[in-house]
PDB file of C-alpha atoms in Angstrom:
ATOM      1  CA  SER A   1      88.550  54.635  -1.458  1.00 88.00           C
ATOM      2  CA  TYR A   2      87.781  57.726  -3.217  1.00 94.00           C
ATOM      3  CA  GLU A   3      85.744  60.220  -1.298  1.00 97.00           C
ATOM      4  CA  LEU A   4      83.774  63.435  -2.040  1.00 98.00           C
ATOM      5  CA  THR A   5      83.541  65.982   0.939  1.00 98.00           C
ATOM      6  CA  GLN A   6      80.280  68.151   1.290  1.00 98.00           C
ATOM      7  CA  PRO A   7      79.419  70.521   4.201  1.00 98.00           C
ATOM      8  CA  PRO A   8      76.728  68.952   6.419  1.00 98.00           C
ATOM      9  CA  SER A   9      74.534  71.891   6.275  1.00 98.00           C
ATOM     10  CA  VAL A  10      73.843  75.223   4.638  1.00 98.00           C
ATOM     11  CA  SER A  11      71.266  77.669   5.698  1.00 98.00           C
ATOM     12  CA  VAL A  12      70.289  80.727   3.649  1.00 97.00           C
ATOM     13  CA  SER A  13      67.010  83.136   3.794  1.00 97.00           C
ATOM     14  CA  PRO A  14      64.562  83.064   0.910  1.00 97.00           C
ATOM     15  CA  GLY A  15      66.075  85.017  -1.961  1.00 97.00           C
ATOM     16  CA  GLN A  16      69.658  84.692  -1.016  1.00 97.00           C
ATOM     17  CA  THR A  17      72.025  82.755  -2.892  1.00 98.00           C
ATOM     18  CA  ALA A  18      73.036  79.260  -1.566  1.00 98.00           C
ATOM     19  CA  ARG A  19      76.363  77.487  -2.242  1.00 98.00           C
ATOM     20  CA  ILE A  20      77.021  74.069  -1.679  1.00 98.00           C
ATOM     21  CA  THR A  21      80.569  72.491  -2.173  1.00 98.00           C
ATOM     22  CA  CYS A  22      81.886  69.362  -2.879  1.00 98.00           C
ATOM     23  CA  SER A  23      85.612  68.530  -2.822  1.00 98.00           C
ATOM     24  CA  GLY A  24      87.539  65.438  -4.335  1.00 98.00           C
ATOM     25  CA  ASP A  25      90.952  64.703  -5.741  1.00 97.00           C
ATOM     26  CA  ALA A  26      89.597  63.585  -9.214  1.00 97.00           C
ATOM     27  CA  LEU A  27      87.164  66.529  -9.881  1.00 98.00           C
ATOM     28  CA  PRO A  28      89.866  68.388 -11.950  1.00 97.00           C
ATOM     29  CA  LYS A  29      89.423  65.444 -14.468  1.00 97.00           C
ATOM     30  CA  LYS A  30      85.912  63.957 -13.751  1.00 97.00           C
ATOM     31  CA  TYR A  31      82.411  65.680 -14.026  1.00 97.00           C
ATOM     32  CA  ALA A  32      80.599  66.285 -11.013  1.00 98.00           C
ATOM     33  CA  TYR A  33      76.621  65.693 -10.975  1.00 97.00           C
ATOM     34  CA  TRP A  34      74.304  67.008  -8.234  1.00 98.00           C
ATOM     35  CA  TYR A  35      71.203  65.418  -6.811  1.00 98.00           C
ATOM     36  CA  GLN A  36      68.407  66.989  -4.970  1.00 98.00           C
ATOM     37  CA  GLN A  37      66.421  64.802  -2.504  1.00 98.00           C
ATOM     38  CA  LYS A  38      63.418  66.275  -0.783  1.00 97.00           C
ATOM     39  CA  SER A  39      62.040  64.436   2.277  1.00 95.00           C
ATOM     40  CA  GLY A  40      60.617  61.048   1.575  1.00 93.00           C
ATOM     41  CA  GLN A  41      61.288  61.310  -2.267  1.00 95.00           C
ATOM     42  CA  GLY A  42      63.751  59.953  -4.755  1.00 95.00           C
ATOM     43  CA  PRO A  43      66.775  61.810  -5.887  1.00 97.00           C
ATOM     44  CA  VAL A  44      66.409  64.381  -8.750  1.00 96.00           C
ATOM     45  CA  LEU A  45      69.428  65.184 -11.012  1.00 97.00           C
ATOM     46  CA  VAL A  46      69.779  68.960 -11.044  1.00 97.00           C
ATOM     47  CA  ILE A  47      73.196  69.384 -12.562  1.00 97.00           C
ATOM     48  CA  TYR A  48      75.180  67.048 -14.693  1.00 97.00           C
ATOM     49  CA  GLU A  49      78.519  67.267 -16.171  1.00 97.00           C
ATOM     50  CA  ASP A  50      79.567  70.089 -13.836  1.00 97.00           C
ATOM     51  CA  ASN A  51      77.377  72.700 -15.154  1.00 98.00           C
ATOM     52  CA  LYS A  52      74.551  71.762 -17.338  1.00 97.00           C
ATOM     53  CA  ARG A  53      70.882  71.896 -16.193  1.00 97.00           C
ATOM     54  CA  PRO A  54      68.503  69.197 -17.223  1.00 96.00           C
ATOM     55  CA  SER A  55      65.255  70.296 -18.855  1.00 94.00           C
ATOM     56  CA  GLY A  56      62.743  71.290 -16.257  1.00 95.00           C
ATOM     57  CA  ILE A  57      65.276  72.288 -13.497  1.00 97.00           C
ATOM     58  CA  PRO A  58      64.732  75.899 -12.620  1.00 97.00           C
ATOM     59  CA  GLU A  59      67.383  78.501 -14.087  1.00 98.00           C
ATOM     60  CA  ARG A  60      68.214  79.381 -10.399  1.00 98.00           C
ATOM     61  CA  PHE A  61      70.247  76.221 -10.135  1.00 98.00           C
ATOM     62  CA  SER A  62      73.859  76.407 -11.530  1.00 98.00           C
ATOM     63  CA  GLY A  63      77.081  74.400 -11.261  1.00 98.00           C
ATOM     64  CA  SER A  64      80.715  75.025 -11.695  1.00 98.00           C
ATOM     65  CA  SER A  65      83.961  73.380 -11.160  1.00 98.00           C
ATOM     66  CA  SER A  66      87.425  74.567 -10.428  1.00 97.00           C
ATOM     67  CA  GLY A  67      90.255  72.499  -9.252  1.00 97.00           C
ATOM     68  CA  THR A  68      89.371  69.897  -6.759  1.00 97.00           C
ATOM     69  CA  MET A  69      85.924  71.623  -5.951  1.00 98.00           C
ATOM     70  CA  ALA A  70      82.653  71.692  -7.546  1.00 98.00           C
ATOM     71  CA  THR A  71      80.038  74.105  -6.435  1.00 98.00           C
ATOM     72  CA  LEU A  72      76.212  74.144  -6.737  1.00 98.00           C
ATOM     73  CA  THR A  73      74.540  77.642  -6.697  1.00 98.00           C
ATOM     74  CA  ILE A  74      71.165  78.162  -5.967  1.00 98.00           C
ATOM     75  CA  SER A  75      70.595  81.776  -6.916  1.00 98.00           C
ATOM     76  CA  GLY A  76      67.554  83.497  -5.174  1.00 96.00           C
ATOM     77  CA  ALA A  77      66.977  80.138  -3.302  1.00 97.00           C
ATOM     78  CA  GLN A  78      63.180  79.503  -2.496  1.00 97.00           C
ATOM     79  CA  VAL A  79      61.653  77.554   0.484  1.00 97.00           C
ATOM     80  CA  GLU A  80      60.902  74.730  -1.966  1.00 97.00           C
ATOM     81  CA  ASP A  81      64.431  74.138  -2.535  1.00 98.00           C
ATOM     82  CA  GLU A  82      64.902  73.023   0.957  1.00 98.00           C
ATOM     83  CA  GLY A  83      66.049  69.428   1.078  1.00 98.00           C
ATOM     84  CA  ASP A  84      69.482  67.292   0.940  1.00 98.00           C
ATOM     85  CA  TYR A  85      71.754  67.911  -1.971  1.00 98.00           C
ATOM     86  CA  TYR A  86      74.396  65.182  -2.901  1.00 98.00           C
ATOM     87  CA  CYS A  87      77.331  65.500  -5.363  1.00 98.00           C
ATOM     88  CA  TYR A  88      78.316  62.530  -7.300  1.00 98.00           C
ATOM     89  CA  SER A  89      81.448  61.598  -9.316  1.00 97.00           C
ATOM     90  CA  THR A  90      83.963  58.921 -10.201  1.00 97.00           C
ATOM     91  CA  ASP A  91      87.503  58.325  -9.142  1.00 96.00           C
ATOM     92  CA  SER A  92      90.325  59.221 -11.509  1.00 95.00           C
ATOM     93  CA  ASN A  93      90.200  55.843 -12.993  1.00 94.00           C
ATOM     94  CA  GLY A  94      86.512  56.293 -13.882  1.00 91.00           C
ATOM     95  CA  ILE A  95      85.466  53.184 -12.245  1.00 93.00           C
ATOM     96  CA  GLN A  96      84.522  53.627  -8.512  1.00 94.00           C
ATOM     97  CA  ARG A  97      81.386  55.986  -8.165  1.00 96.00           C
ATOM     98  CA  VAL A  98      80.671  57.817  -5.314  1.00 97.00           C
ATOM     99  CA  PHE A  99      78.221  60.003  -3.543  1.00 98.00           C
ATOM    100  CA  GLY A 100      79.370  62.865  -1.368  1.00 98.00           C
ATOM    101  CA  GLY A 101      77.971  62.800   2.070  1.00 98.00           C
ATOM    102  CA  GLY A 102      75.202  65.090   1.550  1.00 98.00           C
ATOM    103  CA  THR A 103      74.312  68.859   2.400  1.00 98.00           C
ATOM    104  CA  LYS A 104      71.092  69.657   4.180  1.00 98.00           C
ATOM    105  CA  LEU A 105      69.918  73.046   2.653  1.00 98.00           C
ATOM    106  CA  THR A 106      67.544  74.978   5.120  1.00 98.00           C
ATOM    107  CA  VAL A 107      65.778  78.142   3.454  1.00 97.00           C
ATOM    108  CA  LEU A 108      63.957  80.172   6.215  1.00 92.00           C
TER     109      LEU A 108
ATOM    110  CA  GLU B   1      57.440  56.276 -20.830  1.00 94.00           C
ATOM    111  CA  VAL B   2      60.488  54.897 -18.853  1.00 95.00           C
ATOM    112  CA  GLN B   3      59.757  52.867 -15.932  1.00 97.00           C
ATOM    113  CA  LEU B   4      62.078  50.978 -13.305  1.00 98.00           C
ATOM    114  CA  VAL B   5      60.613  48.852 -10.700  1.00 98.00           C
ATOM    115  CA  GLU B   6      62.684  47.344  -8.112  1.00 98.00           C
ATOM    116  CA  SER B   7      61.357  44.254  -6.304  1.00 98.00           C
ATOM    117  CA  GLY B   8      62.339  41.454  -4.082  1.00 98.00           C
ATOM    118  CA  GLY B   9      63.222  43.255  -0.754  1.00 97.00           C
ATOM    119  CA  GLY B  10      62.118  42.303   2.739  1.00 98.00           C
ATOM    120  CA  LEU B  11      63.273  41.191   6.141  1.00 98.00           C
ATOM    121  CA  VAL B  12      66.355  38.714   6.107  1.00 98.00           C
ATOM    122  CA  GLN B  13      68.595  37.408   8.770  1.00 98.00           C
ATOM    123  CA  PRO B  14      72.446  38.329   8.954  1.00 98.00           C
ATOM    124  CA  GLY B  15      74.281  36.030   6.875  1.00 98.00           C
ATOM    125  CA  ARG B  16      71.503  35.125   4.637  1.00 98.00           C
ATOM    126  CA  SER B  17      71.002  36.067   0.793  1.00 98.00           C
ATOM    127  CA  LEU B  18      68.628  38.119  -0.884  1.00 98.00           C
ATOM    128  CA  ARG B  19      68.039  38.768  -4.823  1.00 98.00           C
ATOM    129  CA  LEU B  20      66.573  41.996  -5.925  1.00 98.00           C
ATOM    130  CA  SER B  21      65.421  42.736  -9.437  1.00 98.00           C
ATOM    131  CA  CYS B  22      64.915  45.854 -11.458  1.00 98.00           C
ATOM    132  CA  SER B  23      62.369  45.440 -13.996  1.00 98.00           C
ATOM    133  CA  THR B  24      62.279  48.055 -16.835  1.00 98.00           C
ATOM    134  CA  SER B  25      60.476  49.248 -19.895  1.00 97.00           C
ATOM    135  CA  GLY B  26      60.220  52.277 -22.191  1.00 96.00           C
ATOM    136  CA  PHE B  27      63.743  52.258 -23.470  1.00 95.00           C
ATOM    137  CA  THR B  28      66.243  49.750 -25.045  1.00 96.00           C
ATOM    138  CA  PHE B  29      67.695  48.101 -21.975  1.00 97.00           C
ATOM    139  CA  GLY B  30      70.567  46.549 -23.514  1.00 97.00           C
ATOM    140  CA  ASP B  31      72.080  49.988 -24.380  1.00 96.00           C
ATOM    141  CA  TYR B  32      72.557  51.183 -20.977  1.00 97.00           C
ATOM    142  CA  ALA B  33      74.823  50.580 -17.848  1.00 97.00           C
ATOM    143  CA  MET B  34      72.553  49.913 -14.910  1.00 98.00           C
ATOM    144  CA  ASN B  35      73.366  51.174 -11.653  1.00 97.00           C
ATOM    145  CA  TRP B  36      72.237  50.056  -8.034  1.00 98.00           C
ATOM    146  CA  VAL B  37      72.326  52.677  -5.170  1.00 98.00           C
ATOM    147  CA  ARG B  38      71.212  52.357  -1.582  1.00 98.00           C
ATOM    148  CA  GLN B  39      70.207  54.462   1.072  1.00 98.00           C
ATOM    149  CA  ALA B  40      70.281  53.506   4.851  1.00 98.00           C
ATOM    150  CA  PRO B  41      67.468  55.036   7.150  1.00 97.00           C
ATOM    151  CA  GLY B  42      68.102  58.661   7.849  1.00 96.00           C
ATOM    152  CA  LYS B  43      71.586  58.339   5.846  1.00 97.00           C
ATOM    153  CA  GLY B  44      72.871  59.654   2.552  1.00 98.00           C
ATOM    154  CA  LEU B  45      73.092  57.795  -0.752  1.00 98.00           C
ATOM    155  CA  GLU B  46      75.555  55.276  -1.293  1.00 98.00           C
ATOM    156  CA  TRP B  47      76.719  53.773  -4.715  1.00 98.00           C
ATOM    157  CA  VAL B  48      76.565  50.031  -4.633  1.00 98.00           C
ATOM    158  CA  GLY B  49      77.755  49.154  -8.203  1.00 97.00           C
ATOM    159  CA  PHE B  50      76.911  48.952 -11.806  1.00 97.00           C
ATOM    160  CA  ILE B  51      76.995  46.798 -14.886  1.00 98.00           C
ATOM    161  CA  ARG B  52      78.227  47.744 -18.108  1.00 97.00           C
ATOM    162  CA  ILE B  53      76.404  47.006 -21.414  1.00 97.00           C
ATOM    163  CA  LYS B  54      77.079  43.800 -23.300  1.00 97.00           C
ATOM    164  CA  ALA B  55      79.067  45.710 -26.133  1.00 97.00           C
ATOM    165  CA  ASN B  56      81.550  46.819 -23.263  1.00 95.00           C
ATOM    166  CA  GLY B  57      81.982  43.454 -21.682  1.00 96.00           C
ATOM    167  CA  GLY B  58      79.030  43.555 -19.419  1.00 96.00           C
ATOM    168  CA  THR B  59      81.532  43.821 -16.456  1.00 97.00           C
ATOM    169  CA  THR B  60      80.630  45.009 -13.052  1.00 98.00           C
ATOM    170  CA  GLU B  61      82.212  47.269 -10.579  1.00 97.00           C
ATOM    171  CA  TYR B  62      81.423  47.461  -6.793  1.00 97.00           C
ATOM    172  CA  ALA B  63      81.756  49.404  -3.734  1.00 97.00           C
ATOM    173  CA  ALA B  64      84.271  48.346  -1.380  1.00 96.00           C
ATOM    174  CA  SER B  65      81.598  47.954   1.110  1.00 97.00           C
ATOM    175  CA  VAL B  66      79.787  45.127  -0.956  1.00 98.00           C
ATOM    176  CA  LYS B  67      82.699  43.845  -3.109  1.00 97.00           C
ATOM    177  CA  GLY B  68      82.977  40.109  -2.759  1.00 98.00           C
ATOM    178  CA  ARG B  69      79.507  39.809  -1.409  1.00 98.00           C
ATOM    179  CA  PHE B  70      77.055  41.424  -4.055  1.00 98.00           C
ATOM    180  CA  ILE B  71      76.602  40.384  -7.606  1.00 98.00           C
ATOM    181  CA  ILE B  72      75.025  42.503 -10.187  1.00 98.00           C
ATOM    182  CA  SER B  73      73.840  40.806 -13.273  1.00 98.00           C
ATOM    183  CA  ARG B  74      71.586  41.544 -16.363  1.00 98.00           C
ATOM    184  CA  ASP B  75      69.065  39.890 -18.477  1.00 98.00           C
ATOM    185  CA  ASP B  76      68.660  41.789 -21.742  1.00 98.00           C
ATOM    186  CA  SER B  77      66.173  39.632 -23.175  1.00 97.00           C
ATOM    187  CA  LYS B  78      63.917  40.500 -20.297  1.00 98.00           C
ATOM    188  CA  SER B  79      65.124  43.824 -19.574  1.00 98.00           C
ATOM    189  CA  ILE B  80      65.973  43.192 -15.974  1.00 98.00           C
ATOM    190  CA  ALA B  81      68.881  43.894 -13.751  1.00 98.00           C
ATOM    191  CA  TYR B  82      69.615  41.990 -10.753  1.00 98.00           C
ATOM    192  CA  LEU B  83      71.530  42.556  -7.326  1.00 98.00           C
ATOM    193  CA  GLN B  84      72.411  39.188  -5.665  1.00 98.00           C
ATOM    194  CA  MET B  85      73.114  40.275  -2.103  1.00 98.00           C
ATOM    195  CA  ASN B  86      75.026  37.399   0.051  1.00 98.00           C
ATOM    196  CA  SER B  87      76.479  37.175   3.435  1.00 98.00           C
ATOM    197  CA  LEU B  88      74.308  40.156   4.448  1.00 98.00           C
ATOM    198  CA  LYS B  89      75.076  42.314   7.465  1.00 98.00           C
ATOM    199  CA  THR B  90      72.965  44.462   9.435  1.00 98.00           C
ATOM    200  CA  GLU B  91      74.629  47.619   8.031  1.00 98.00           C
ATOM    201  CA  ASP B  92      73.106  46.588   4.392  1.00 98.00           C
ATOM    202  CA  THR B  93      69.790  47.639   5.740  1.00 98.00           C
ATOM    203  CA  ALA B  94      68.731  50.241   3.294  1.00 98.00           C
ATOM    204  CA  LEU B  95      66.233  51.119   0.605  1.00 98.00           C
ATOM    205  CA  TYR B  96      67.934  49.859  -2.579  1.00 98.00           C
ATOM    206  CA  TYR B  97      67.486  51.739  -5.853  1.00 98.00           C
ATOM    207  CA  CYS B  98      68.222  50.951  -9.483  1.00 98.00           C
ATOM    208  CA  SER B  99      68.910  53.829 -12.075  1.00 97.00           C
ATOM    209  CA  TYR B 100      70.566  54.693 -15.356  1.00 94.00           C
ATOM    210  CA  ARG B 101      71.405  57.988 -16.984  1.00 91.00           C
ATOM    211  CA  THR B 102      71.919  59.012 -20.419  1.00 89.00           C
ATOM    212  CA  GLY B 103      73.119  62.812 -20.613  1.00 85.00           C
ATOM    213  CA  GLN B 104      70.658  64.874 -18.862  1.00 87.00           C
ATOM    214  CA  PHE B 105      68.089  62.119 -18.578  1.00 88.00           C
ATOM    215  CA  ASP B 106      68.299  60.263 -15.206  1.00 92.00           C
ATOM    216  CA  TYR B 107      65.866  57.538 -14.280  1.00 96.00           C
ATOM    217  CA  TRP B 108      65.624  56.043 -10.910  1.00 97.00           C
ATOM    218  CA  GLY B 109      62.986  53.657  -9.590  1.00 97.00           C
ATOM    219  CA  GLN B 110      60.971  54.073  -6.480  1.00 97.00           C
ATOM    220  CA  GLY B 111      63.194  51.495  -4.367  1.00 97.00           C
ATOM    221  CA  THR B 112      62.888  48.295  -2.532  1.00 98.00           C
ATOM    222  CA  MET B 113      63.404  48.146   1.247  1.00 98.00           C
ATOM    223  CA  VAL B 114      65.977  45.634   2.627  1.00 98.00           C
ATOM    224  CA  THR B 115      66.096  44.807   6.238  1.00 98.00           C
ATOM    225  CA  VAL B 116      68.697  42.765   7.850  1.00 98.00           C
ATOM    226  CA  SER B 117      67.933  41.828  11.494  1.00 97.00           C
ATOM    227  CA  SER B 118      67.774  38.724  13.372  1.00 96.00           C
TER     228      SER B 118
END
């Protein structure tokens, strides 16, 4: 079955740039989506269709995709950005959906 | 205001069945595919499956981990999506969410907890 691979953890100091990667064979052809999940809360969409930001999401969140890797970038990460981040996409047939394993972002 | 409310969770023995409901309001339910996603305690998000709209056949797709055991259905007249879970295993223990997305708008319920244990 199709898989998306993320690093288990990323740690940055406040104000630094955090980059979270997501690797998958179908990403050259399929969009990546990114979710933020804070402790005890439901998932929140922060990036859709590779690089689009939903209204209400701070401008410091951006997304990109090149080849088999999608990247979520948080420019000037803040303490309130701590949480788990998941990429989401589909297989090459557009049928099976999948989440990456999640990346725990620590900002301290 | 868009609302999705899951219900039907609880404690169930291995091998038994359970049906979850996702009651919705605030949007034209029949116009959107509906997804089910779960999250085991302390673990990541796992896509369970989805059901297409009637205009696209109302067909379903499932994750390999639940295929053949879980069935997703929908009642457009009631704006409800269902997740019928059969032959439950301890590893199906999770918080189950329903969701849908249209462009930048992405909606989730609060989830309903399913615990499979003897």
